[in-house]
Coordinates of C-alpha atoms in Angstrom, one line a residue:
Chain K
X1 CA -27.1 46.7 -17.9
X2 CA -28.9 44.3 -14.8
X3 CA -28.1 44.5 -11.6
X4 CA -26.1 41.5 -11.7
X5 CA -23.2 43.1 -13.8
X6 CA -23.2 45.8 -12.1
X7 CA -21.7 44.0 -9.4
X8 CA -19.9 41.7 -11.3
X9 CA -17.8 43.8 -13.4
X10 CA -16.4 45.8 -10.1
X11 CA -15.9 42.2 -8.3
X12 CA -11.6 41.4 -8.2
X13 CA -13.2 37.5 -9.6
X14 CA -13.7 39.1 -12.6
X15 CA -11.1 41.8 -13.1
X16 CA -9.5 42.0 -16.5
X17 CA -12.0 40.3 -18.0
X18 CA -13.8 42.6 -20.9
X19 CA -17.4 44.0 -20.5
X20 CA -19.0 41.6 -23.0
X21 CA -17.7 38.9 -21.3
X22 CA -19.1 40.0 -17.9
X23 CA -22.0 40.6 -19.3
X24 CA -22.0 37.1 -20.7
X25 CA -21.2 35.7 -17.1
X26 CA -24.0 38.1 -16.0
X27 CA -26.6 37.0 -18.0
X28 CA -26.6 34.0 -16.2
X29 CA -26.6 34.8 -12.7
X30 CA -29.7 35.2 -10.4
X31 CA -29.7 36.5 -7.1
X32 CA -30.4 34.4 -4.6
X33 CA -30.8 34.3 -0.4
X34 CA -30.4 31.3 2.3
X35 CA -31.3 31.1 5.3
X36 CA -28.8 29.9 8.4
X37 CA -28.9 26.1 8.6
X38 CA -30.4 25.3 5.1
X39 CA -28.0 23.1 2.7
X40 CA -27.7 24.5 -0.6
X41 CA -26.5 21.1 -2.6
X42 CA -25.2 17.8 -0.8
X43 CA -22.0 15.4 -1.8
X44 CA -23.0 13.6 -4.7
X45 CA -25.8 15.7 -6.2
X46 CA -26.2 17.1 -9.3
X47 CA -23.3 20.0 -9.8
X48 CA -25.0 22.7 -11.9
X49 CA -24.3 26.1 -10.5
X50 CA -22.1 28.4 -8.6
X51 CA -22.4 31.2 -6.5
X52 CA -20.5 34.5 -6.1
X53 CA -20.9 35.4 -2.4
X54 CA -22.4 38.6 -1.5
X55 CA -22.8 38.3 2.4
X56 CA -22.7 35.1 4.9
X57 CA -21.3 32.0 5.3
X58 CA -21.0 28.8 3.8
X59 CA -19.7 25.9 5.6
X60 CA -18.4 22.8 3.3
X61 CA -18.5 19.7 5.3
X62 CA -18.0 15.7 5.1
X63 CA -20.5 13.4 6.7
X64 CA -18.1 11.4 8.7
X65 CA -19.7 8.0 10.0
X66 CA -20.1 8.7 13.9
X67 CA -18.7 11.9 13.9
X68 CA -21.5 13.9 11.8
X69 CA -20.5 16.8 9.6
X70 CA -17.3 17.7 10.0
X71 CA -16.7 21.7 8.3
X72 CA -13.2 21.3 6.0
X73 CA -13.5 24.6 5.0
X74 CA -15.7 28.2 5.3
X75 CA -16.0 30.8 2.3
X76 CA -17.3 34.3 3.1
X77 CA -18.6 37.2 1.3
X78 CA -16.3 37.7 -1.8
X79 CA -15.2 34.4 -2.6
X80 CA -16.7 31.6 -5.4
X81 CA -18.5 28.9 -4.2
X82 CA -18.5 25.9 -6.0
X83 CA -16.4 24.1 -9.2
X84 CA -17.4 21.2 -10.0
X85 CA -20.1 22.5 -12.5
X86 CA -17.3 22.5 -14.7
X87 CA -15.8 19.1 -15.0
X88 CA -17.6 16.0 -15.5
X89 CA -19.5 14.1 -13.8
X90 CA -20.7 17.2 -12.4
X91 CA -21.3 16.1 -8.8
X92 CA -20.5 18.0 -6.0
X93 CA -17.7 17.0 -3.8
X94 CA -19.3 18.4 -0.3
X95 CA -22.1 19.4 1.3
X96 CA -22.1 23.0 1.6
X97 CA -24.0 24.5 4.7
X98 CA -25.4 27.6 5.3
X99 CA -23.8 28.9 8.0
X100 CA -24.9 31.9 8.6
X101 CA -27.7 33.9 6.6
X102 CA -26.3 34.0 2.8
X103 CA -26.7 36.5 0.0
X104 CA -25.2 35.3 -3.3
X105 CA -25.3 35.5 -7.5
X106 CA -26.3 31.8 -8.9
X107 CA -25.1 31.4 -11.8
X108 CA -26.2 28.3 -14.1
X109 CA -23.8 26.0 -14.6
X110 CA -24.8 24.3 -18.0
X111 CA -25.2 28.0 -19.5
X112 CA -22.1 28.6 -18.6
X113 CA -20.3 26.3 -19.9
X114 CA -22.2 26.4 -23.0
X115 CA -21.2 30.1 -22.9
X116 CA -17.7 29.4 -22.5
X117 CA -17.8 26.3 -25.2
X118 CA -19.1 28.5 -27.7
X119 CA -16.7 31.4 -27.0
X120 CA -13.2 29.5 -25.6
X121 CA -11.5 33.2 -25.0
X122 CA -14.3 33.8 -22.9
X123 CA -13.2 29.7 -21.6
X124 CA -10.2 30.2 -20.9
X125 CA -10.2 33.4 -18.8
X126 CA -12.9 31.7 -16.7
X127 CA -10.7 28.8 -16.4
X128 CA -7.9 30.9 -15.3
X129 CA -10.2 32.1 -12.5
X130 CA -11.9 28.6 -11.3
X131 CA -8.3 26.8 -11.8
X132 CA -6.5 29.6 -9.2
X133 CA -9.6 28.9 -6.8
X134 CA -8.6 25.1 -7.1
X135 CA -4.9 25.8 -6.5
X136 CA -5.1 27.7 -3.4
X137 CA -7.7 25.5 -2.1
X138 CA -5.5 22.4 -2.9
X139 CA -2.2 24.5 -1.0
X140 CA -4.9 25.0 1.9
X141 CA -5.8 21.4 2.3
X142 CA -2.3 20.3 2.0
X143 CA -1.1 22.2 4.9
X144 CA -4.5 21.6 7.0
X145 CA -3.2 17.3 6.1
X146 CA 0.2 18.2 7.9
X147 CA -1.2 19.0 10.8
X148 CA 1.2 22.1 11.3
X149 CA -0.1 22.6 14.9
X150 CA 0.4 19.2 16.3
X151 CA 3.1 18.5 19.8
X152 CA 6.1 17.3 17.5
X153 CA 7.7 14.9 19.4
Chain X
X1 CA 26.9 33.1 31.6
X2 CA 25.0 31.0 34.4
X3 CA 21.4 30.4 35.3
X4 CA 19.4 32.7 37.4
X5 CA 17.2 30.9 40.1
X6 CA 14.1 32.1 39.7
X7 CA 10.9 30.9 41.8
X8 CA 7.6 29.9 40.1
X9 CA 4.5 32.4 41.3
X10 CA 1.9 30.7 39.2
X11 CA 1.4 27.8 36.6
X12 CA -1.8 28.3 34.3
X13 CA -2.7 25.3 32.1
X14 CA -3.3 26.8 28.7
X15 CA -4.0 23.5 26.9
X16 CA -3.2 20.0 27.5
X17 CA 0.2 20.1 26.9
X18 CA 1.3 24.4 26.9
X19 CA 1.6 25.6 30.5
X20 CA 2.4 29.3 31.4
X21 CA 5.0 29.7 34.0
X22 CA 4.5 33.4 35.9
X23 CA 8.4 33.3 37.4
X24 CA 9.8 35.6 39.6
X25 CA 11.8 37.8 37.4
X26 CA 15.9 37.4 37.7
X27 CA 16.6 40.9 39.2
X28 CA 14.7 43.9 40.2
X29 CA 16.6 45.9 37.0
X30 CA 14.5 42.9 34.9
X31 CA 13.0 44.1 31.3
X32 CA 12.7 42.8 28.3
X33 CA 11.3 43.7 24.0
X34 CA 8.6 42.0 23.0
X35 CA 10.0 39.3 20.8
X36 CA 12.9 38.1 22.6
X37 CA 13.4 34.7 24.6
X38 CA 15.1 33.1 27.7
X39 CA 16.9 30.1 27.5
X40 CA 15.3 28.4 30.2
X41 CA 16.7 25.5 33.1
X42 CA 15.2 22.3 34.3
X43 CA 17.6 21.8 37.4
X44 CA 19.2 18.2 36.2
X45 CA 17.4 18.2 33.0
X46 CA 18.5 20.8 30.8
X47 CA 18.0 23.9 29.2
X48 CA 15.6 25.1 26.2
X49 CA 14.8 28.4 24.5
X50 CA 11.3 29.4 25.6
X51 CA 9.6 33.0 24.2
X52 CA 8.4 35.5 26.9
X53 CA 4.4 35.7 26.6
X54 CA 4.1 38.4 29.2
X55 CA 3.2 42.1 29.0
X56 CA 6.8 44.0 28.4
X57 CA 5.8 47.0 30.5
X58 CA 5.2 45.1 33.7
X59 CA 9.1 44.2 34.8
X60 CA 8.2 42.5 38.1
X61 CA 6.8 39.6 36.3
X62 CA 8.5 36.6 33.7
X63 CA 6.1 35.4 32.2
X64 CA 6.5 32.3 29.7
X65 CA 4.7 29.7 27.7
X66 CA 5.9 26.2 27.3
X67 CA 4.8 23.5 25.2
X68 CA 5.7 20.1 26.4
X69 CA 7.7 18.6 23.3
X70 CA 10.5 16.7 24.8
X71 CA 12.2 15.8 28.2
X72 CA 13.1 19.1 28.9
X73 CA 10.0 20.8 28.4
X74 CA 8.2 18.6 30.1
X75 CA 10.0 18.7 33.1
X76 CA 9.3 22.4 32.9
X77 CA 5.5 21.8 32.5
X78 CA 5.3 19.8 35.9
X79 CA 6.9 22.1 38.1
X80 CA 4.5 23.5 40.5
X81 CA 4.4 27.0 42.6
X82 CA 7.1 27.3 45.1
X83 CA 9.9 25.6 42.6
X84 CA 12.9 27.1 40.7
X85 CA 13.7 27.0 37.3
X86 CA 17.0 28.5 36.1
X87 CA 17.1 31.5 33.8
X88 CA 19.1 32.8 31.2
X89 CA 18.9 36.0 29.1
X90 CA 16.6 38.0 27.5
X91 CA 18.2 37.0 24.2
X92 CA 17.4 37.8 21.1
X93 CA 16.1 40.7 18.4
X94 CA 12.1 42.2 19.1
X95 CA 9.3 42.9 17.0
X96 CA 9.7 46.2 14.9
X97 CA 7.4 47.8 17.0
X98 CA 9.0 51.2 15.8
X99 CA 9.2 50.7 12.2
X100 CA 5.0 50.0 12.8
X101 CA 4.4 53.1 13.7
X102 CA 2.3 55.3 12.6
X103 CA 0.8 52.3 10.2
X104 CA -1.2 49.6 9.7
X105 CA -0.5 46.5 11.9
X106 CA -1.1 42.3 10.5
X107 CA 0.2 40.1 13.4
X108 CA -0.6 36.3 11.7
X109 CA -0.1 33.8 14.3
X110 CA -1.0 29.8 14.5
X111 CA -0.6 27.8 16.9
X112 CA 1.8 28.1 20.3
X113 CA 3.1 30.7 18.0
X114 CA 0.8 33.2 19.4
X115 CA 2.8 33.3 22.4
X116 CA 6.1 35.3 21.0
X117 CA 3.7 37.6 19.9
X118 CA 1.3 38.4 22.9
X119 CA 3.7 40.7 24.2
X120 CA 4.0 42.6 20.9
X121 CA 0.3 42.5 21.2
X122 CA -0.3 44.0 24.8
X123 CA 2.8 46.6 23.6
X124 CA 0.6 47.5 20.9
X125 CA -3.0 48.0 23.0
X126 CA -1.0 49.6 25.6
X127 CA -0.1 52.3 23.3
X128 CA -3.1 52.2 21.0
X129 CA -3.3 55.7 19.6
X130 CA 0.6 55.1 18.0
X131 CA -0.8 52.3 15.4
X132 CA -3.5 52.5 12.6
X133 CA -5.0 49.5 11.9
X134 CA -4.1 46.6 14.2
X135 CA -5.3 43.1 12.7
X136 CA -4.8 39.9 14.9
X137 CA -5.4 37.0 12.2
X138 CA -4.6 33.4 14.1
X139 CA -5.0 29.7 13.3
X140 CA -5.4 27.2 15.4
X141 CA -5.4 22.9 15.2
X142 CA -9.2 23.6 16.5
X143 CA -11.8 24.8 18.1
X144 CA -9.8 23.2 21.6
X145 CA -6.5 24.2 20.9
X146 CA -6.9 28.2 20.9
X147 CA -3.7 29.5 23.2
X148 CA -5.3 32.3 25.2
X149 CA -8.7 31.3 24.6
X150 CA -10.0 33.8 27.5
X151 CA -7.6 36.7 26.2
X152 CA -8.8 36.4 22.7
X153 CA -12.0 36.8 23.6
X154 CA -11.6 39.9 25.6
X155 CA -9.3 41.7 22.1
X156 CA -12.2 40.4 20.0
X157 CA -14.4 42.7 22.3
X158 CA -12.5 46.0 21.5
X159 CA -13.2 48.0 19.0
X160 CA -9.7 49.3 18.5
X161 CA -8.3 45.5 17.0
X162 CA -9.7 43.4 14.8
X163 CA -9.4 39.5 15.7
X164 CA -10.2 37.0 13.2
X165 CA -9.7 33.4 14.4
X166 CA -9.5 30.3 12.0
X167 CA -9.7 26.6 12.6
X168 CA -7.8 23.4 10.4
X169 CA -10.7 21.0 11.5
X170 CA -14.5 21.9 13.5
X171 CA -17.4 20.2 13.7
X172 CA -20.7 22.7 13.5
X173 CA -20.8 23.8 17.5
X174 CA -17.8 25.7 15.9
X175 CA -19.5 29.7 14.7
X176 CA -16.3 30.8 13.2
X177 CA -14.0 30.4 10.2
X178 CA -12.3 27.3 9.0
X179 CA -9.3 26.9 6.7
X180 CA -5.4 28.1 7.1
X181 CA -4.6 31.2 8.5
X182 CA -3.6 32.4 5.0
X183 CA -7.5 32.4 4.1
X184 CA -7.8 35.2 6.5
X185 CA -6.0 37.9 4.8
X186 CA -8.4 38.5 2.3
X187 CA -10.7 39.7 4.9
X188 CA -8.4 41.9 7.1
X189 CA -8.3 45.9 7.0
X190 CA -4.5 46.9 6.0
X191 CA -2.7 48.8 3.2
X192 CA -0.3 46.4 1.7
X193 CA 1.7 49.3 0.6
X194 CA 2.5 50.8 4.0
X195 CA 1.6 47.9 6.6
X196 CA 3.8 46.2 8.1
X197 CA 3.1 42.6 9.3
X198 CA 4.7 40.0 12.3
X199 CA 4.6 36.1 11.7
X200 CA 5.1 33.4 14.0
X201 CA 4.2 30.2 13.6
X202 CA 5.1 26.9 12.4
X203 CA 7.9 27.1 10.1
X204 CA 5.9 25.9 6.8
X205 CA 2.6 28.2 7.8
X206 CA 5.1 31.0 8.2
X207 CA 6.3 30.5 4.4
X208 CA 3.1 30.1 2.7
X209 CA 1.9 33.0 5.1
X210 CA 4.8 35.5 3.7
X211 CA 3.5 34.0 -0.3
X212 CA 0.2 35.0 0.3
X213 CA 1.3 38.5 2.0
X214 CA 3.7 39.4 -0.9
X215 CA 0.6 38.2 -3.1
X216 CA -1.5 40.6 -0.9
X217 CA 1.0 43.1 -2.2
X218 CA 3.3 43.7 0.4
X219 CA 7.3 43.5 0.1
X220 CA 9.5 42.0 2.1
X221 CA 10.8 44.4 3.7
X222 CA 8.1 44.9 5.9
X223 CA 7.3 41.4 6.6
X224 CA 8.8 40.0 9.9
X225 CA 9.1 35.9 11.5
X226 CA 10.1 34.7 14.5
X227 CA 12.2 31.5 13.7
X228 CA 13.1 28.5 15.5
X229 CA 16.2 26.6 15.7
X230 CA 18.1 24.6 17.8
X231 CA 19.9 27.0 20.1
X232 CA 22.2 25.8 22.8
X233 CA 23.8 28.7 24.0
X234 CA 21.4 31.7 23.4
X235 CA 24.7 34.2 22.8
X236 CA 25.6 33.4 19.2
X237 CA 28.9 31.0 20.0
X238 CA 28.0 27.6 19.8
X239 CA 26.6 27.5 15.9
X240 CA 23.7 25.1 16.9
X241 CA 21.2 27.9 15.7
X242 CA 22.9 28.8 12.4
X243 CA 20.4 29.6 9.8
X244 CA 22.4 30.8 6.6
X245 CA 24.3 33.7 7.7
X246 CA 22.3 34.3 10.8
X247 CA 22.7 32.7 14.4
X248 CA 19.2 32.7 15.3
X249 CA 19.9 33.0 19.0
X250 CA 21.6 36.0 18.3
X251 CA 20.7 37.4 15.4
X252 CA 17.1 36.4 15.7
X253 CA 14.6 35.1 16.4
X254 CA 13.2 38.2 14.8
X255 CA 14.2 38.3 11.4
X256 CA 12.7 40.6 8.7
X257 CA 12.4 38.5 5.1
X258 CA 14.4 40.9 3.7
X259 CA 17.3 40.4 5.6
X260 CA 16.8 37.2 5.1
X261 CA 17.2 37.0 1.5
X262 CA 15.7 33.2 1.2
X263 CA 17.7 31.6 4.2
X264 CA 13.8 30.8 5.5
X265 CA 13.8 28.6 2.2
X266 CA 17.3 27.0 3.0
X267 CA 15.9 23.6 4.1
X268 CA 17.5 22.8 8.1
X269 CA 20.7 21.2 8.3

């Protein structure tokens, strides 16, 4: 087996899912580095992968018109970055920002969904996993809009 | 039960609108638990329930952190060093500094709500070696509005507590984290079966935070908020502060969630 499942399979993203499966998943992952300050895909551009991080960080930020980037969120070694290889029009949503030197698994996003068209058990359990991502990113920016910390007066 | 006078020694401002009032303590028999409150008096203003901030194992000082929110509190925000404020109390229920004993340690904080806990927080450093893992995991508005700013720094520097700070909104000057304080936990060192973790916060960030901790795999039992309600009297007989079956004054503000048994769900009335 690569060196890609081997990490996989014992990664809490994929728990429960079978070996085949991983190995599936695996087979289209790459390792990959970035360096502090590069961008690895802008708002708007082509959404064709996503990365399982290994070490670093990754800043996803909004060009706001005279304020520059502004960072609406951070992910960190462990976590999935990037899902909107999966729905169409495939475009990304955010720039996301290296923000500190970044170790990661690509994996191809048109594979996978071909992967995951062709085998819909396979689908669905990666659906699970991308739709909880979704979810608690959507409860995070809810509670970042109400502005919890703000003088109530 | 009257007002103590009680002289202001020093005003620090923490943030634009949270002062720290270091007030000459009511008495020379003066203690308090980490946890518990005053019910502080602006002298022809009125009164409001303020945590204690300070260190609990220094008795000659009172020291509490006000946010101005309304008349009252920002009466207490201008007064300068010389003045008197009244004093009530301690009230209240403490951190279950005991029950964490001898385990791992989550205090999750955001916001002013850091205050309640700093004195659970210099209990816990001043008596290190009785705690396993300590993890302080905070959220703040921003970069800006970090309470302590100076003290946090100083805790991230030891190697005996793990700090991780988080931020709702940064531009790039900002190094750390950004997201709620619930996007934290993954990263902090505790055993969900054993730890036992302290809340405070805004109400709502203190619900999703015990979701994500019972998620994390931790049971309610060992999970601990500090709530906030309207108290008037700070001794349990008025009913201002009722929470379900609990006067928060009284019964609180430290509740465990067990205890609770879904009054921090029961919407305010």
């Amino acid at each position: 087996m690569s060196e890609v499942f081997d990490l996989l399979v014992e990664h809490p993203f994929f728990k429960g899912m079978s070996a085949e499966q991983v190995r599936v998943v695996a087979d289209t992952g790459t390792p990959v580095s970035y360096r502090e300050g590069q961008t690895i895909f802008s708002e708007g551009g082509h959404a064709d992968a996503c990365w399982l991080l290994l070490g670093g960080d990754i800043a996803l930020e909004l060009q706001t018109p005279g304020h520059g980037p502004q960072v609406m969120q951070t992910l960190h070694a462990g976590e999935i970055l990037g899902w909107a290889w999966m729905f169409p029009p495939y475009r990304w949503h955010f720039d996301a920002h290296v923000h500190s030197d970044t170790e990661a698994i690509r994996f191809d996003g048109p594979r996978l969904r071909d992967a995951a068209e062709a085998d819909p058990v396979l689908g669905f359990e990666l659906m699970k996993r991308f739709t909880r991502i979704l979810v608690d990113r959507m409860q995070s920016i809810r509670i970042q809009l109400l502005d919890v910390y703000s003088t109530p007066r | 039960m009257h007002p103590v006078p009680c002289r202001v020694r020093s005003v620090v401002r923490e943030l634009d609108d949270t002062f720290t009032l270091d007030l000459e303590p009511p008495s020379d028999g003066w203690s308090f638990v980490p946890g518990q409150f005053t019910m502080l008096y602006a002298f022809g203003v009125g009164e409001v329930p303020i945590s204690i901030s300070g260190d609990p194992g220094d008795p000659t000082r009172l020291v509490q952190t006000i946010r101005a929110v309304g008349p009252v509190s920002d009466a207490l925000t201008s007064v300068a060093v010389g003045d008197v404020v009244g004093v009530r109390g301690p009230f209240g229920t403490a951190w279950p500094m005991e029950l964490a004993e001898g385990r791992d340690l989550i205090i999750m904080t955001g916001g002013i709500g850091l205050a309640p806990l700093r004195p659970a927080i210099l209990h816990t450093l001043e008596h290190r070696d009785r705690y396993n893992n300590v993890t302080l995991l905070y959220g703040a508005r921003s970069p800006g509005d970090l309470l302590f700013a100076e003290q946090l720094q100083q805790w991230r520097g030891r190697f005996d507590l793990e700090v991780l700070i988080t931020v709702d909104h940064a531009d790039r000057t900002w190094r750390g984290p950004v997201g709620v304080v619930t996007s934290l936990i993954g990263r902090a060192s505790f055993d969900p079966e054993t730890a036992v973790a302290m809340v405070c916060g805004p109400e709502i960030m203190m619900r999703f935070t015990i979701q994500e901790l019972e998620r994390a795999g931790m049971t309610e039992d060992r999970l601990f908020v500090s709530m906030e309600r309207n108290m008037k009297c700070g001794i349990g007989l008025c009913g201002h502060c009722q929470l379900g079956k609990f006067f928060v004054c009284k019964d609180g503000p430290v509740l465990s969630c067990a205890a609770m048994t879904g009054a921090c769900w029961t919407r305010e009335v």
